[in-house]
């Protein structure tokens, strides 16, 4: 059992459980042949991810695959620990994202690049939480492979391009749930942003993003169904013209 605690664990639709983790998020999906994840948190989150699989009513031994939105350590860091226990789990990402997922080098802001922003109490507090989550641990997922269309045949999930945050950033549509899992293409809130902002789909703090112009174009092109499952912040549901947090 993990000593870490999620901020919330919410069943948002049949077979879809959204986890707002200590610092970043993931999704537990029931699929016909077993269980899948969208992302898997930081390296320190492995046990917590598996705990939330159990909380969703599944046996972690039934994990079949992880769909990766992008290769930042707060989204793939939990995968190596999962693979140590369940080596047959597939890790799937866009072809242009494989270098980031496989690591250990990746398109990601470094502590040195953050340095000048540490005067902000929010950034400093976020960095402390990230380091406690083992953000500095080298993370490599050499078994990750590029997904193809056949990987989604007959499944209740499909990829949608969301490039810019990284070269191969991907969102995942869940049509039966009227939902989209966005990774960091858009978030509902981030610890480096002003805490008084009401949660809603928004761009992540720009210094985390590889190409902000492309990221903005991608965010504008995203389809927004009723439910957004972001990589940071609570899940949000659109009710009329208003976004309301879930959980």
PDB file of C-alpha atoms in Angstrom:
ATOM      1  CA  UNK A   1       0.000   0.000   0.000  1.00  0.00           C
ATOM      2  CA  UNK A   2       1.221   3.482  -0.801  1.00  0.00           C
ATOM      3  CA  UNK A   3       1.646   6.083   1.970  1.00  0.00           C
ATOM      4  CA  UNK A   4       0.761   8.729  -0.607  1.00  0.00           C
ATOM      5  CA  UNK A   5      -2.827   9.836  -1.045  1.00  0.00           C
ATOM      6  CA  UNK A   6      -4.675  11.044  -4.151  1.00  0.00           C
ATOM      7  CA  UNK A   7      -6.534  14.326  -4.032  1.00  0.00           C
ATOM      8  CA  UNK A   8      -9.596  12.555  -5.394  1.00  0.00           C
ATOM      9  CA  UNK A   9     -10.672   9.275  -6.993  1.00  0.00           C
ATOM     10  CA  UNK A  10     -13.894   9.669  -8.959  1.00  0.00           C
ATOM     11  CA  UNK A  11     -15.932   7.287 -11.096  1.00  0.00           C
ATOM     12  CA  UNK A  12     -16.889   9.656 -13.908  1.00  0.00           C
ATOM     13  CA  UNK A  13     -18.612   7.102 -16.154  1.00  0.00           C
ATOM     14  CA  UNK A  14     -19.093   3.331 -16.242  1.00  0.00           C
ATOM     15  CA  UNK A  15     -15.620   1.793 -16.414  1.00  0.00           C
ATOM     16  CA  UNK A  16     -13.830   5.150 -16.179  1.00  0.00           C
ATOM     17  CA  UNK A  17     -12.196   6.243 -12.913  1.00  0.00           C
ATOM     18  CA  UNK A  18     -10.341   9.559 -12.807  1.00  0.00           C
ATOM     19  CA  UNK A  19      -7.576   9.984 -10.258  1.00  0.00           C
ATOM     20  CA  UNK A  20      -6.345  13.429  -9.292  1.00  0.00           C
ATOM     21  CA  UNK A  21      -3.017  12.351  -7.853  1.00  0.00           C
ATOM     22  CA  UNK A  22      -0.787  14.146  -5.361  1.00  0.00           C
ATOM     23  CA  UNK A  23       0.840  16.186  -8.161  1.00  0.00           C
ATOM     24  CA  UNK A  24      -0.390  14.765 -11.499  1.00  0.00           C
ATOM     25  CA  UNK A  25      -3.298  12.657 -12.710  1.00  0.00           C
ATOM     26  CA  UNK A  26      -4.135   9.345 -14.358  1.00  0.00           C
ATOM     27  CA  UNK A  27      -7.214   7.422 -15.510  1.00  0.00           C
ATOM     28  CA  UNK A  28      -8.185   3.790 -14.865  1.00  0.00           C
ATOM     29  CA  UNK A  29     -10.171   2.203 -17.703  1.00  0.00           C
ATOM     30  CA  UNK A  30     -12.084  -1.068 -17.819  1.00  0.00           C
ATOM     31  CA  UNK A  31     -11.543  -2.696 -21.218  1.00  0.00           C
ATOM     32  CA  UNK A  32     -12.922  -5.946 -22.596  1.00  0.00           C
ATOM     33  CA  UNK A  33      -9.653  -7.821 -22.122  1.00  0.00           C
ATOM     34  CA  UNK A  34      -8.616  -6.284 -18.810  1.00  0.00           C
ATOM     35  CA  UNK A  35      -7.613  -2.938 -17.359  1.00  0.00           C
ATOM     36  CA  UNK A  36      -5.818   0.028 -18.923  1.00  0.00           C
ATOM     37  CA  UNK A  37      -4.327   3.241 -17.635  1.00  0.00           C
ATOM     38  CA  UNK A  38      -3.973   6.631 -19.224  1.00  0.00           C
ATOM     39  CA  UNK A  39      -0.645   7.835 -17.756  1.00  0.00           C
ATOM     40  CA  UNK A  40       0.829   6.658 -14.465  1.00  0.00           C
ATOM     41  CA  UNK A  41       2.085   9.568 -12.369  1.00  0.00           C
ATOM     42  CA  UNK A  42       5.559  10.191 -10.925  1.00  0.00           C
ATOM     43  CA  UNK A  43       8.075   7.467  -9.960  1.00  0.00           C
ATOM     44  CA  UNK A  44       6.888   7.660  -6.340  1.00  0.00           C
ATOM     45  CA  UNK A  45       3.301   7.040  -7.471  1.00  0.00           C
ATOM     46  CA  UNK A  46       3.632   3.417  -8.610  1.00  0.00           C
ATOM     47  CA  UNK A  47       2.080   1.903  -5.482  1.00  0.00           C
ATOM     48  CA  UNK A  48      -0.604   4.570  -5.421  1.00  0.00           C
ATOM     49  CA  UNK A  49      -1.494   3.907  -9.065  1.00  0.00           C
ATOM     50  CA  UNK A  50      -1.907   0.210  -8.288  1.00  0.00           C
ATOM     51  CA  UNK A  51      -3.946   1.059  -5.192  1.00  0.00           C
ATOM     52  CA  UNK A  52      -6.322   3.099  -7.341  1.00  0.00           C
ATOM     53  CA  UNK A  53      -6.642   0.213  -9.801  1.00  0.00           C
ATOM     54  CA  UNK A  54      -7.830  -1.865  -6.841  1.00  0.00           C
ATOM     55  CA  UNK A  55     -10.098   0.944  -5.645  1.00  0.00           C
ATOM     56  CA  UNK A  56     -11.685   0.954  -9.100  1.00  0.00           C
ATOM     57  CA  UNK A  57     -12.603  -2.705  -8.538  1.00  0.00           C
ATOM     58  CA  UNK A  58      -9.834  -4.359 -10.566  1.00  0.00           C
ATOM     59  CA  UNK A  59      -6.926  -6.684  -9.920  1.00  0.00           C
ATOM     60  CA  UNK A  60      -3.630  -5.032 -10.962  1.00  0.00           C
ATOM     61  CA  UNK A  61      -2.660  -8.392 -12.451  1.00  0.00           C
ATOM     62  CA  UNK A  62      -5.312  -7.655 -15.079  1.00  0.00           C
ATOM     63  CA  UNK A  63      -3.459  -4.559 -16.312  1.00  0.00           C
ATOM     64  CA  UNK A  64      -2.952  -4.887 -20.052  1.00  0.00           C
ATOM     65  CA  UNK A  65      -1.717  -1.512 -21.284  1.00  0.00           C
ATOM     66  CA  UNK A  66      -0.838   2.090 -20.500  1.00  0.00           C
ATOM     67  CA  UNK A  67      -1.828   4.777 -22.992  1.00  0.00           C
ATOM     68  CA  UNK A  68       0.631   7.657 -22.630  1.00  0.00           C
ATOM     69  CA  UNK A  69      -0.388  11.258 -23.275  1.00  0.00           C
ATOM     70  CA  UNK A  70       3.232  12.459 -23.238  1.00  0.00           C
ATOM     71  CA  UNK A  71       6.600  11.448 -21.880  1.00  0.00           C
ATOM     72  CA  UNK A  72       7.131  13.855 -18.993  1.00  0.00           C
ATOM     73  CA  UNK A  73       8.265  12.168 -15.801  1.00  0.00           C
ATOM     74  CA  UNK A  74       5.068  13.122 -13.942  1.00  0.00           C
ATOM     75  CA  UNK A  75       3.077  11.072 -16.465  1.00  0.00           C
ATOM     76  CA  UNK A  76       5.373   8.092 -17.168  1.00  0.00           C
ATOM     77  CA  UNK A  77       7.375   7.933 -13.928  1.00  0.00           C
ATOM     78  CA  UNK A  78       5.151   5.269 -12.371  1.00  0.00           C
ATOM     79  CA  UNK A  79       5.437   2.934 -15.369  1.00  0.00           C
ATOM     80  CA  UNK A  80       8.850   1.300 -14.640  1.00  0.00           C
ATOM     81  CA  UNK A  81       7.630   0.187 -11.219  1.00  0.00           C
ATOM     82  CA  UNK A  82       4.481  -1.244 -12.777  1.00  0.00           C
ATOM     83  CA  UNK A  83       6.543  -3.138 -15.359  1.00  0.00           C
ATOM     84  CA  UNK A  84       8.779  -4.598 -12.655  1.00  0.00           C
ATOM     85  CA  UNK A  85       5.710  -6.358 -11.265  1.00  0.00           C
ATOM     86  CA  UNK A  86       3.719  -6.841 -14.454  1.00  0.00           C
ATOM     87  CA  UNK A  87       6.242  -7.049 -17.315  1.00  0.00           C
ATOM     88  CA  UNK A  88       3.664  -7.952 -19.961  1.00  0.00           C
ATOM     89  CA  UNK A  89       1.869  -4.585 -19.701  1.00  0.00           C
ATOM     90  CA  UNK A  90       2.087  -2.747 -23.026  1.00  0.00           C
ATOM     91  CA  UNK A  91       3.082   0.925 -23.077  1.00  0.00           C
ATOM     92  CA  UNK A  92       1.667   2.813 -26.064  1.00  0.00           C
ATOM     93  CA  UNK A  93       2.430   6.337 -27.269  1.00  0.00           C
ATOM     94  CA  UNK A  94       2.476   8.365 -30.470  1.00  0.00           C
ATOM     95  CA  UNK A  95       5.504   7.582 -32.634  1.00  0.00           C
ATOM     96  CA  UNK A  96       6.801  11.148 -32.248  1.00  0.00           C
ATOM     97  CA  UNK A  97       6.669  10.761 -28.460  1.00  0.00           C
ATOM     98  CA  UNK A  98       8.642   7.525 -28.136  1.00  0.00           C
ATOM     99  CA  UNK A  99      11.976   9.218 -27.399  1.00  0.00           C
ATOM    100  CA  UNK A 100      10.380  11.101 -24.513  1.00  0.00           C
ATOM    101  CA  UNK A 101       8.659   8.029 -23.119  1.00  0.00           C
ATOM    102  CA  UNK A 102      11.654   5.736 -23.462  1.00  0.00           C
ATOM    103  CA  UNK A 103      13.991   8.327 -21.919  1.00  0.00           C
ATOM    104  CA  UNK A 104      15.964   8.862 -19.861  1.00  0.00           C
ATOM    105  CA  UNK A 105      16.511  12.153 -21.747  1.00  0.00           C
ATOM    106  CA  UNK A 106      13.294  13.944 -22.670  1.00  0.00           C
ATOM    107  CA  UNK A 107      11.732  17.263 -23.647  1.00  0.00           C
ATOM    108  CA  UNK A 108      11.134  18.506 -20.136  1.00  0.00           C
ATOM    109  CA  UNK A 109      11.950  21.603 -18.127  1.00  0.00           C
ATOM    110  CA  UNK A 110      14.903  21.027 -15.783  1.00  0.00           C
ATOM    111  CA  UNK A 111      15.420  22.356 -12.239  1.00  0.00           C
ATOM    112  CA  UNK A 112      18.161  24.597 -13.633  1.00  0.00           C
ATOM    113  CA  UNK A 113      15.737  26.107 -16.159  1.00  0.00           C
ATOM    114  CA  UNK A 114      13.190  26.653 -13.412  1.00  0.00           C
ATOM    115  CA  UNK A 115      15.781  28.406 -11.250  1.00  0.00           C
ATOM    116  CA  UNK A 116      14.853  32.000 -12.044  1.00  0.00           C
ATOM    117  CA  UNK A 117      11.209  31.324 -11.223  1.00  0.00           C
ATOM    118  CA  UNK A 118      11.816  30.105  -7.679  1.00  0.00           C
ATOM    119  CA  UNK A 119      11.012  33.552  -6.320  1.00  0.00           C
ATOM    120  CA  UNK A 120       7.387  32.524  -6.828  1.00  0.00           C
ATOM    121  CA  UNK A 121       6.131  30.707  -3.701  1.00  0.00           C
ATOM    122  CA  UNK A 122       3.790  28.622  -5.867  1.00  0.00           C
ATOM    123  CA  UNK A 123       6.610  27.435  -8.118  1.00  0.00           C
ATOM    124  CA  UNK A 124       8.840  26.692  -5.141  1.00  0.00           C
ATOM    125  CA  UNK A 125       6.083  24.697  -3.415  1.00  0.00           C
ATOM    126  CA  UNK A 126       5.329  22.793  -6.632  1.00  0.00           C
ATOM    127  CA  UNK A 127       9.021  21.965  -7.123  1.00  0.00           C
ATOM    128  CA  UNK A 128       9.270  20.645  -3.563  1.00  0.00           C
ATOM    129  CA  UNK A 129       6.273  18.362  -4.167  1.00  0.00           C
ATOM    130  CA  UNK A 130       7.738  17.194  -7.466  1.00  0.00           C
ATOM    131  CA  UNK A 131      11.079  16.341  -5.868  1.00  0.00           C
ATOM    132  CA  UNK A 132       9.305  14.433  -3.078  1.00  0.00           C
ATOM    133  CA  UNK A 133       7.595  12.520  -5.892  1.00  0.00           C
ATOM    134  CA  UNK A 134      11.031  11.409  -7.174  1.00  0.00           C
ATOM    135  CA  UNK A 135      10.981  13.778 -10.140  1.00  0.00           C
ATOM    136  CA  UNK A 136      14.775  13.664 -10.268  1.00  0.00           C
ATOM    137  CA  UNK A 137      14.949   9.873 -10.567  1.00  0.00           C
ATOM    138  CA  UNK A 138      16.111   8.841 -14.063  1.00  0.00           C
ATOM    139  CA  UNK A 139      13.095   7.285 -15.760  1.00  0.00           C
ATOM    140  CA  UNK A 140      13.256   4.997 -18.774  1.00  0.00           C
ATOM    141  CA  UNK A 141      10.567   2.892 -20.452  1.00  0.00           C
ATOM    142  CA  UNK A 142      12.503   1.145 -23.228  1.00  0.00           C
ATOM    143  CA  UNK A 143       9.650  -1.240 -24.048  1.00  0.00           C
ATOM    144  CA  UNK A 144       7.284   1.562 -25.096  1.00  0.00           C
ATOM    145  CA  UNK A 145       6.085   1.279 -28.675  1.00  0.00           C
ATOM    146  CA  UNK A 146       4.216   3.462 -31.140  1.00  0.00           C
ATOM    147  CA  UNK A 147       0.492   2.828 -31.263  1.00  0.00           C
ATOM    148  CA  UNK A 148      -1.243   2.101 -34.554  1.00  0.00           C
ATOM    149  CA  UNK A 149      -4.868   2.212 -35.576  1.00  0.00           C
ATOM    150  CA  UNK A 150      -5.268  -1.497 -34.874  1.00  0.00           C
ATOM    151  CA  UNK A 151      -4.478  -0.912 -31.196  1.00  0.00           C
ATOM    152  CA  UNK A 152      -7.796   0.943 -30.907  1.00  0.00           C
ATOM    153  CA  UNK A 153      -9.943  -1.295 -33.097  1.00  0.00           C
ATOM    154  CA  UNK A 154     -13.029  -2.267 -31.150  1.00  0.00           C
ATOM    155  CA  UNK A 155     -11.979  -0.245 -28.095  1.00  0.00           C
ATOM    156  CA  UNK A 156     -13.857   2.602 -26.432  1.00  0.00           C
ATOM    157  CA  UNK A 157     -10.857   4.919 -26.756  1.00  0.00           C
ATOM    158  CA  UNK A 158      -9.176   6.718 -29.643  1.00  0.00           C
ATOM    159  CA  UNK A 159      -6.162   9.059 -29.867  1.00  0.00           C
ATOM    160  CA  UNK A 160      -6.396  12.702 -30.863  1.00  0.00           C
ATOM    161  CA  UNK A 161      -3.252  14.736 -31.736  1.00  0.00           C
ATOM    162  CA  UNK A 162      -2.319  17.430 -29.218  1.00  0.00           C
ATOM    163  CA  UNK A 163       1.236  18.348 -30.231  1.00  0.00           C
ATOM    164  CA  UNK A 164       3.130  21.305 -28.832  1.00  0.00           C
ATOM    165  CA  UNK A 165       3.451  20.510 -25.161  1.00  0.00           C
ATOM    166  CA  UNK A 166       5.827  17.851 -26.502  1.00  0.00           C
ATOM    167  CA  UNK A 167       6.392  16.651 -30.054  1.00  0.00           C
ATOM    168  CA  UNK A 168       3.968  13.746 -29.805  1.00  0.00           C
ATOM    169  CA  UNK A 169       1.517  14.858 -27.137  1.00  0.00           C
ATOM    170  CA  UNK A 170      -1.754  12.975 -27.497  1.00  0.00           C
ATOM    171  CA  UNK A 171      -5.221  13.334 -26.014  1.00  0.00           C
ATOM    172  CA  UNK A 172      -7.576  10.346 -25.819  1.00  0.00           C
ATOM    173  CA  UNK A 173     -11.270  10.452 -26.622  1.00  0.00           C
ATOM    174  CA  UNK A 174     -13.634   8.251 -24.613  1.00  0.00           C
ATOM    175  CA  UNK A 175     -16.868   8.587 -26.621  1.00  0.00           C
ATOM    176  CA  UNK A 176     -19.016   6.334 -24.423  1.00  0.00           C
ATOM    177  CA  UNK A 177     -18.162   8.553 -21.448  1.00  0.00           C
ATOM    178  CA  UNK A 178     -18.522  11.768 -23.506  1.00  0.00           C
ATOM    179  CA  UNK A 179     -15.011  12.561 -22.247  1.00  0.00           C
ATOM    180  CA  UNK A 180     -11.506  13.467 -23.331  1.00  0.00           C
ATOM    181  CA  UNK A 181      -8.300  12.787 -21.404  1.00  0.00           C
ATOM    182  CA  UNK A 182      -6.074  15.710 -22.325  1.00  0.00           C
ATOM    183  CA  UNK A 183      -2.765  15.133 -20.538  1.00  0.00           C
ATOM    184  CA  UNK A 184      -1.161  18.564 -20.410  1.00  0.00           C
ATOM    185  CA  UNK A 185      -2.583  19.804 -23.717  1.00  0.00           C
ATOM    186  CA  UNK A 186      -5.046  21.562 -21.462  1.00  0.00           C
ATOM    187  CA  UNK A 187      -5.361  21.300 -17.678  1.00  0.00           C
ATOM    188  CA  UNK A 188      -8.034  22.458 -15.264  1.00  0.00           C
ATOM    189  CA  UNK A 189      -5.558  23.820 -12.726  1.00  0.00           C
ATOM    190  CA  UNK A 190      -1.853  23.572 -11.941  1.00  0.00           C
ATOM    191  CA  UNK A 191      -0.049  24.154  -8.669  1.00  0.00           C
ATOM    192  CA  UNK A 192       2.104  26.861 -10.273  1.00  0.00           C
ATOM    193  CA  UNK A 193      -1.003  28.858 -11.261  1.00  0.00           C
ATOM    194  CA  UNK A 194      -2.996  31.198  -8.990  1.00  0.00           C
ATOM    195  CA  UNK A 195      -5.090  29.069  -6.678  1.00  0.00           C
ATOM    196  CA  UNK A 196      -8.060  31.394  -6.802  1.00  0.00           C
ATOM    197  CA  UNK A 197      -8.825  30.591 -10.451  1.00  0.00           C
ATOM    198  CA  UNK A 198     -11.922  28.463 -10.905  1.00  0.00           C
ATOM    199  CA  UNK A 199     -11.098  25.091 -12.506  1.00  0.00           C
ATOM    200  CA  UNK A 200     -11.789  24.995 -16.243  1.00  0.00           C
ATOM    201  CA  UNK A 201      -9.889  23.886 -19.363  1.00  0.00           C
ATOM    202  CA  UNK A 202      -6.841  26.155 -19.739  1.00  0.00           C
ATOM    203  CA  UNK A 203      -3.239  26.090 -20.914  1.00  0.00           C
ATOM    204  CA  UNK A 204      -0.619  24.822 -18.511  1.00  0.00           C
ATOM    205  CA  UNK A 205       2.039  27.274 -17.281  1.00  0.00           C
ATOM    206  CA  UNK A 206       4.051  28.006 -20.468  1.00  0.00           C
ATOM    207  CA  UNK A 207       7.542  27.129 -19.228  1.00  0.00           C
ATOM    208  CA  UNK A 208       6.509  23.450 -19.118  1.00  0.00           C
ATOM    209  CA  UNK A 209       5.745  23.445 -22.858  1.00  0.00           C
ATOM    210  CA  UNK A 210       8.159  22.756 -25.712  1.00  0.00           C
ATOM    211  CA  UNK A 211       6.394  24.845 -28.376  1.00  0.00           C
ATOM    212  CA  UNK A 212       3.739  27.179 -26.985  1.00  0.00           C
ATOM    213  CA  UNK A 213       2.462  28.327 -30.392  1.00  0.00           C
ATOM    214  CA  UNK A 214       1.835  24.754 -31.551  1.00  0.00           C
ATOM    215  CA  UNK A 215       0.330  23.904 -28.175  1.00  0.00           C
ATOM    216  CA  UNK A 216      -2.143  26.776 -28.512  1.00  0.00           C
ATOM    217  CA  UNK A 217      -3.127  25.607 -31.996  1.00  0.00           C
ATOM    218  CA  UNK A 218      -3.629  22.069 -30.690  1.00  0.00           C
ATOM    219  CA  UNK A 219      -5.696  23.234 -27.733  1.00  0.00           C
ATOM    220  CA  UNK A 220      -7.981  25.220 -30.032  1.00  0.00           C
ATOM    221  CA  UNK A 221      -8.464  22.133 -32.227  1.00  0.00           C
ATOM    222  CA  UNK A 222      -9.352  19.770 -29.391  1.00  0.00           C
ATOM    223  CA  UNK A 223     -12.944  18.549 -29.320  1.00  0.00           C
ATOM    224  CA  UNK A 224     -14.428  19.334 -25.928  1.00  0.00           C
ATOM    225  CA  UNK A 225     -17.161  16.894 -24.960  1.00  0.00           C
ATOM    226  CA  UNK A 226     -19.033  17.251 -21.684  1.00  0.00           C
ATOM    227  CA  UNK A 227     -16.216  15.890 -19.535  1.00  0.00           C
ATOM    228  CA  UNK A 228     -12.519  16.858 -19.503  1.00  0.00           C
ATOM    229  CA  UNK A 229     -10.045  14.616 -17.673  1.00  0.00           C
ATOM    230  CA  UNK A 230      -6.862  16.714 -17.472  1.00  0.00           C
ATOM    231  CA  UNK A 231      -3.302  15.854 -16.530  1.00  0.00           C
ATOM    232  CA  UNK A 232      -3.433  18.350 -13.660  1.00  0.00           C
ATOM    233  CA  UNK A 233      -6.362  19.649 -11.633  1.00  0.00           C
ATOM    234  CA  UNK A 234      -9.782  18.110 -11.089  1.00  0.00           C
ATOM    235  CA  UNK A 235     -11.958  16.583 -13.753  1.00  0.00           C
ATOM    236  CA  UNK A 236     -14.435  19.180 -14.998  1.00  0.00           C
ATOM    237  CA  UNK A 237     -17.897  18.768 -16.495  1.00  0.00           C
ATOM    238  CA  UNK A 238     -19.560  21.294 -18.784  1.00  0.00           C
ATOM    239  CA  UNK A 239     -23.051  22.218 -17.656  1.00  0.00           C
ATOM    240  CA  UNK A 240     -24.522  24.775 -20.025  1.00  0.00           C
ATOM    241  CA  UNK A 241     -21.802  27.373 -20.460  1.00  0.00           C
ATOM    242  CA  UNK A 242     -20.104  26.604 -17.136  1.00  0.00           C
ATOM    243  CA  UNK A 243     -17.360  24.156 -16.196  1.00  0.00           C
ATOM    244  CA  UNK A 244     -17.868  22.494 -12.816  1.00  0.00           C
ATOM    245  CA  UNK A 245     -15.196  20.458 -10.973  1.00  0.00           C
ATOM    246  CA  UNK A 246     -15.917  16.822 -10.149  1.00  0.00           C
ATOM    247  CA  UNK A 247     -14.738  15.278  -6.913  1.00  0.00           C
TER     248      UNK A 247
END
